[in-house]
Tab-separated table of C-alpha atoms in Angstrom:
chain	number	residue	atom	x	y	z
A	1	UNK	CA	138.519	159.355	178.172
A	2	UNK	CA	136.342	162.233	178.915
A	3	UNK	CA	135.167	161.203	182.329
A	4	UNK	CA	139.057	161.597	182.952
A	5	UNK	CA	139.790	164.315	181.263
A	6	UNK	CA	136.815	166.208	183.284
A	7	UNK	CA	137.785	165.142	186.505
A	8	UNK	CA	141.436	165.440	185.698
A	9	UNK	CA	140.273	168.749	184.800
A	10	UNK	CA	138.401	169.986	187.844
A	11	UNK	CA	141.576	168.157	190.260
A	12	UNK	CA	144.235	170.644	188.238
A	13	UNK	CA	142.687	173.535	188.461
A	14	UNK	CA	141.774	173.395	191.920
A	15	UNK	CA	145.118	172.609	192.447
A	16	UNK	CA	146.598	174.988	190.353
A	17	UNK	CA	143.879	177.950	191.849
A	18	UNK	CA	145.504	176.841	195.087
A	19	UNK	CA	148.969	177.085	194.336
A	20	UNK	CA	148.369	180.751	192.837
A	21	UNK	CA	146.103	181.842	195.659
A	22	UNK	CA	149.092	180.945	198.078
A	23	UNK	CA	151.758	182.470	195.897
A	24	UNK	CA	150.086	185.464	195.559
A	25	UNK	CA	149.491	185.928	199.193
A	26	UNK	CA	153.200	185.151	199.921
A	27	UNK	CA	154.395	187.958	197.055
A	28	UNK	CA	152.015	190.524	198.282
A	29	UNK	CA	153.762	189.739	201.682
A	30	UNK	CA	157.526	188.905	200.639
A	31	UNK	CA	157.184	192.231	199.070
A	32	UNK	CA	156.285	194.037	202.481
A	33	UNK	CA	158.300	192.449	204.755
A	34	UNK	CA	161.248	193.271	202.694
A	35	UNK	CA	160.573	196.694	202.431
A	36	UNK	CA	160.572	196.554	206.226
A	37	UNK	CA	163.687	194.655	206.847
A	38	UNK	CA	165.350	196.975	204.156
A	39	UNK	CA	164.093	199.833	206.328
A	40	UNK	CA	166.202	198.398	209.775
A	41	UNK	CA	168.901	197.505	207.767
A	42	UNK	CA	169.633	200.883	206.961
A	43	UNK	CA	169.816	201.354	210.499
A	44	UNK	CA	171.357	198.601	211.244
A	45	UNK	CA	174.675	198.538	208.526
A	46	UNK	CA	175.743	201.392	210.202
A	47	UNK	CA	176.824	200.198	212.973
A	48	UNK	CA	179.550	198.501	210.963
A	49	UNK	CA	181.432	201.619	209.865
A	50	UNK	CA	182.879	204.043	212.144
A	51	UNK	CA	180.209	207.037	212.867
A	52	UNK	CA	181.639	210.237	210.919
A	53	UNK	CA	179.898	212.803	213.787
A	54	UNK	CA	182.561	211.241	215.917
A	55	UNK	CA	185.379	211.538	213.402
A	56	UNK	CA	184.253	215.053	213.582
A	57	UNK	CA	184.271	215.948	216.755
A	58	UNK	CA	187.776	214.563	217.431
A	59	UNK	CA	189.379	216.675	214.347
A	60	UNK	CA	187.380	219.652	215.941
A	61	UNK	CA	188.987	218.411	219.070
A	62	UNK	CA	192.397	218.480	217.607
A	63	UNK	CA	191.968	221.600	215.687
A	64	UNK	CA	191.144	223.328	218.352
A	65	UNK	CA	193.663	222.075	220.566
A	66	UNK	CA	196.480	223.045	218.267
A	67	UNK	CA	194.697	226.765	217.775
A	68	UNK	CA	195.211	226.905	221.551
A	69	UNK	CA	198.724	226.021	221.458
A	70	UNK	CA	199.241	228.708	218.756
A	71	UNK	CA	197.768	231.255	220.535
A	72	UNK	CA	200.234	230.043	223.434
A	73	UNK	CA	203.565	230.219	221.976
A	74	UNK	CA	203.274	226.483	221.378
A	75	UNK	CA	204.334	225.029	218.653
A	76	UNK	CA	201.364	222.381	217.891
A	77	UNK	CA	203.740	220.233	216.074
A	78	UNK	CA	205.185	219.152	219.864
A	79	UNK	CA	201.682	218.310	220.772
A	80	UNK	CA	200.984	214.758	220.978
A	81	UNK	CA	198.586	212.603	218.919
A	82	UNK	CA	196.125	212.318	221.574
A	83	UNK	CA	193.432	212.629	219.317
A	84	UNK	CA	194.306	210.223	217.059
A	85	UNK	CA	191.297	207.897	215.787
A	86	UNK	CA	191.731	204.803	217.026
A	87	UNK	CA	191.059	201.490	214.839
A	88	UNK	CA	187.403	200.541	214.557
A	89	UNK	CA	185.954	197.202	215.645
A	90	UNK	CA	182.114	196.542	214.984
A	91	UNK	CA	180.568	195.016	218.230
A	92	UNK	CA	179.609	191.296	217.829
A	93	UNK	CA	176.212	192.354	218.624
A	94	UNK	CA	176.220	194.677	215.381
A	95	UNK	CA	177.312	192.327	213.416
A	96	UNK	CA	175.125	189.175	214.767
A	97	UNK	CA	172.261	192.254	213.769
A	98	UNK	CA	173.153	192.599	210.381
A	99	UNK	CA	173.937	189.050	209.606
A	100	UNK	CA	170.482	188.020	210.825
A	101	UNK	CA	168.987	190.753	208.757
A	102	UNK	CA	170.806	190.059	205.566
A	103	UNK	CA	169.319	186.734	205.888
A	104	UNK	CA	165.985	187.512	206.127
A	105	UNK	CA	166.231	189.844	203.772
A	106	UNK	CA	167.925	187.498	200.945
A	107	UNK	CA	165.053	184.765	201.969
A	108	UNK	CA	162.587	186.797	201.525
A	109	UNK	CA	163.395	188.017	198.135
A	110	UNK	CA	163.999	184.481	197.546
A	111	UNK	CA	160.413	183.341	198.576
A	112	UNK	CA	158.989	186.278	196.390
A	113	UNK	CA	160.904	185.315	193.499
A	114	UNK	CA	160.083	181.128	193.712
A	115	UNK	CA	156.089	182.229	194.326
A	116	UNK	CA	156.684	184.101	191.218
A	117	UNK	CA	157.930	181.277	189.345
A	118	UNK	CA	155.378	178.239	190.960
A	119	UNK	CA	152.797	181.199	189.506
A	120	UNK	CA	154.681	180.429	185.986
A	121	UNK	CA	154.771	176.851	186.133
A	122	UNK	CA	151.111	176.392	187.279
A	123	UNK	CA	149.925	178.624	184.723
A	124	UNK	CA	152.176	176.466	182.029
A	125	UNK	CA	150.957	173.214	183.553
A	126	UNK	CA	147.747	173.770	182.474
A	127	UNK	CA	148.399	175.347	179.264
A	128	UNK	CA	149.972	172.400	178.362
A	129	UNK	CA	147.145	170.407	179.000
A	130	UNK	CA	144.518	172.444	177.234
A	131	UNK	CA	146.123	172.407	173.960
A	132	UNK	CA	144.943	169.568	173.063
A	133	UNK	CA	141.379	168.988	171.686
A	134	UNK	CA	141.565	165.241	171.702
A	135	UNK	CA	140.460	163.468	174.949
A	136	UNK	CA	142.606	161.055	174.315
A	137	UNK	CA	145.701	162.646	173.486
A	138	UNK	CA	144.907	165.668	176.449
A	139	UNK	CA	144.434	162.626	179.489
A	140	UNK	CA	148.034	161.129	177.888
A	141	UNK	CA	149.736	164.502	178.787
A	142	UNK	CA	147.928	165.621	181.624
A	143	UNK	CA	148.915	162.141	182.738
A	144	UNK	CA	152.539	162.598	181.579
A	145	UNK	CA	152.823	166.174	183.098
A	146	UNK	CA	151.348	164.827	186.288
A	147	UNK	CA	154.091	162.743	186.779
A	148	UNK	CA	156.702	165.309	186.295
A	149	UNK	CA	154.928	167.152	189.102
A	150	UNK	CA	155.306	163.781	191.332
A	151	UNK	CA	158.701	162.775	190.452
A	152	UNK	CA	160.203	166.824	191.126
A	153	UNK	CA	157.906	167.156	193.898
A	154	UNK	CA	156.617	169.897	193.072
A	155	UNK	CA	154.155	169.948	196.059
A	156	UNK	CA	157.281	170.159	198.362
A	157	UNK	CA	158.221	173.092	196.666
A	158	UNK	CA	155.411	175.196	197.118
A	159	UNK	CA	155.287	173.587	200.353
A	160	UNK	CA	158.991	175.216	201.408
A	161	UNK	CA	158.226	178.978	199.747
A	162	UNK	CA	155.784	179.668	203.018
A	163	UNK	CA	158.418	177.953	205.305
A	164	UNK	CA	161.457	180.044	203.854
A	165	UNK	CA	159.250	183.263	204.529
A	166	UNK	CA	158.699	182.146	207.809
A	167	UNK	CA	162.446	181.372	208.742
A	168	UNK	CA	163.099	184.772	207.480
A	169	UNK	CA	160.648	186.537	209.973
A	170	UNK	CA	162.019	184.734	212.792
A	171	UNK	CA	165.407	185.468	211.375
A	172	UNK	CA	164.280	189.153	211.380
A	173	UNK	CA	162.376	189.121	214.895
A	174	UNK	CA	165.976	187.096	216.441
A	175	UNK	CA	168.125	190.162	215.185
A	176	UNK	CA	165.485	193.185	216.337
A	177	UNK	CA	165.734	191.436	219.912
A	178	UNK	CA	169.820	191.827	219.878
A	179	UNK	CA	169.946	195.337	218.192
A	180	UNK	CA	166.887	196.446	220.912
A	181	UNK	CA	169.493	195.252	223.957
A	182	UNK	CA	172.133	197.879	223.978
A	183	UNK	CA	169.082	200.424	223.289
A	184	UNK	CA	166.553	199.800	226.137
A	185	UNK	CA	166.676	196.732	228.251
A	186	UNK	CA	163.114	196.474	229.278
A	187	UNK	CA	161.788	196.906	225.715
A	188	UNK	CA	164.428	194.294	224.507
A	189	UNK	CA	163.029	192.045	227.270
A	190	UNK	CA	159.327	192.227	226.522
A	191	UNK	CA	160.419	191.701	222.950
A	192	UNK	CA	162.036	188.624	223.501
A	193	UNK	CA	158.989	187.276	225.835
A	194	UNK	CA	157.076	187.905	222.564
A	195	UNK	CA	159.197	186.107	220.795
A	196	UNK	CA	159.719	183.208	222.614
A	197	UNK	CA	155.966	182.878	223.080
A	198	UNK	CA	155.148	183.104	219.265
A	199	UNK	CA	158.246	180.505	218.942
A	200	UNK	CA	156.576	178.261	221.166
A	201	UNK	CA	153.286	178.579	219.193
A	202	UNK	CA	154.749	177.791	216.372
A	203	UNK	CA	156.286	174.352	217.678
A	204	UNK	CA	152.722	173.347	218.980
A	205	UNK	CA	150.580	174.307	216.016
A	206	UNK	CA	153.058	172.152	214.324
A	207	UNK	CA	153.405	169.310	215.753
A	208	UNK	CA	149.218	168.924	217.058
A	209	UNK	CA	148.452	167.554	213.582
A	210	UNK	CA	150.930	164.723	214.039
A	211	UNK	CA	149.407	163.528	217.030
A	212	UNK	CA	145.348	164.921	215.602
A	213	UNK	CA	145.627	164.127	212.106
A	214	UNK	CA	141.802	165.919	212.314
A	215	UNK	CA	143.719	169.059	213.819
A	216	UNK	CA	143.156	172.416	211.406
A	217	UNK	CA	145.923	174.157	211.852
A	218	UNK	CA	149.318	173.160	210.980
A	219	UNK	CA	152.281	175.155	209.681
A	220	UNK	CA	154.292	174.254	206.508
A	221	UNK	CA	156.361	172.325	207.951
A	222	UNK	CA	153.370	170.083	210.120
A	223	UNK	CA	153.909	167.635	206.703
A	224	UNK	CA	157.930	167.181	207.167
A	225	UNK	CA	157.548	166.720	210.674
A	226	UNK	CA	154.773	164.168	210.322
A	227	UNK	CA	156.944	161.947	207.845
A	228	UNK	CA	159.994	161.837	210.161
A	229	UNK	CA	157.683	161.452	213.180
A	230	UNK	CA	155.115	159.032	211.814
């Protein structure tokens, strides 16, 4: 039992180091690019709502209209309700914006939130493990808890934290090309070149290591690809 439990020993925590190194680098950045979507979005939601320097500047408009008809001999009550506000409709554009942004905000809180917990459970995985002295007893639930991590696949998990984060900066990157088109067309345009060329990318490096199983890179979703593909 204690060539196992050594072995078993140096296979979890390298494992485990893994899992936390990733996590760690996806809360660090989960936590960033949320402050930066948060930043647009405060931008962005107000497009939704009518803008209030407008509201102004047709009750100045009014007001001063009816002063003039005072000054007249007018009464301003005759005067008709040209200035009346008419009822606001957000552009689909707006609200494609801030749809798109919601999402990638609420993902990446999400991602930051399950690295936080894989952090938990790897730390409690191997807790587990260590409390008991016993060889014998420690490789029966190291074995045990091994197979929990099997049957919940646990692997995919942590595997689908980095893809979440990425569908939420493409999520973001999608929106800042629509809300940059009724702003300046040319930057909107280079934008979307950009995107569409990091999109592309992103197909190749993941589909090479289906074809190169040797291949280095690879995205997380290379694996889900190469089970439906294989």
């Amino acid at each position: 039992w204690s060539f196992y439990v050594n072995e078993a020993e140096k296979f979890d925590k390298a494992l485990v180091e893994s899992w936390k190194a990733d996590m760690e680098g996806i809360v660090i950045f989960a936590g960033l690019f949320s402050a930066s979507v948060t930043a647009f979005i405060i931008e962005g939601y107000k497009t939704l709502s009518p803008d209030p320097s407008k509201m102004t500047i047709t009750l100045l408009a009014q007001i001063s209209s009816q002063l003039a008809a005072i000054s007249n001999g007018t009464n301003p009550n005759l005067l008709s309700p040209s200035f009346a506000p008419a009822s606001f409709h957000p552009a689909a554009s707006s609200i494609a914006v801030n749809t798109l942004w919601f999402f990638s905000l609420a993902f990446g809180l999400v991602c930051a939130l399950g690295a936080n917990m894989v952090q938990q459970w790897a730390r409690n995985y191997l807790q587990l493990i260590e409390r008991r002295p016993a060889p014998g007893k420690r490789a029966r639930i190291r074995s045990f808890l091994y197979e929990g991590i099997e049957t919940f696949r646990m692997k995919a998990v942590v595997e689908a934290i980095p893809a979440l984060l990425h569908v939420s900066l493409f999520l973001f990157l999608i929106g800042l090309v629509i809300f940059l088109f009724p702003i300046s067309l040319p930057i909107a345009t280079t934008m979307l070149a950009i995107l569409v060329l990091v999109v592309a990318m992103y197909m190749v490096v993941t589909i090479l290591p289906i074809y190169y199983r040797h291949c280095p890179y690879r995205t997380p979703l290379s694996s889900p690809c190469w089970r439906i593909f294989r």
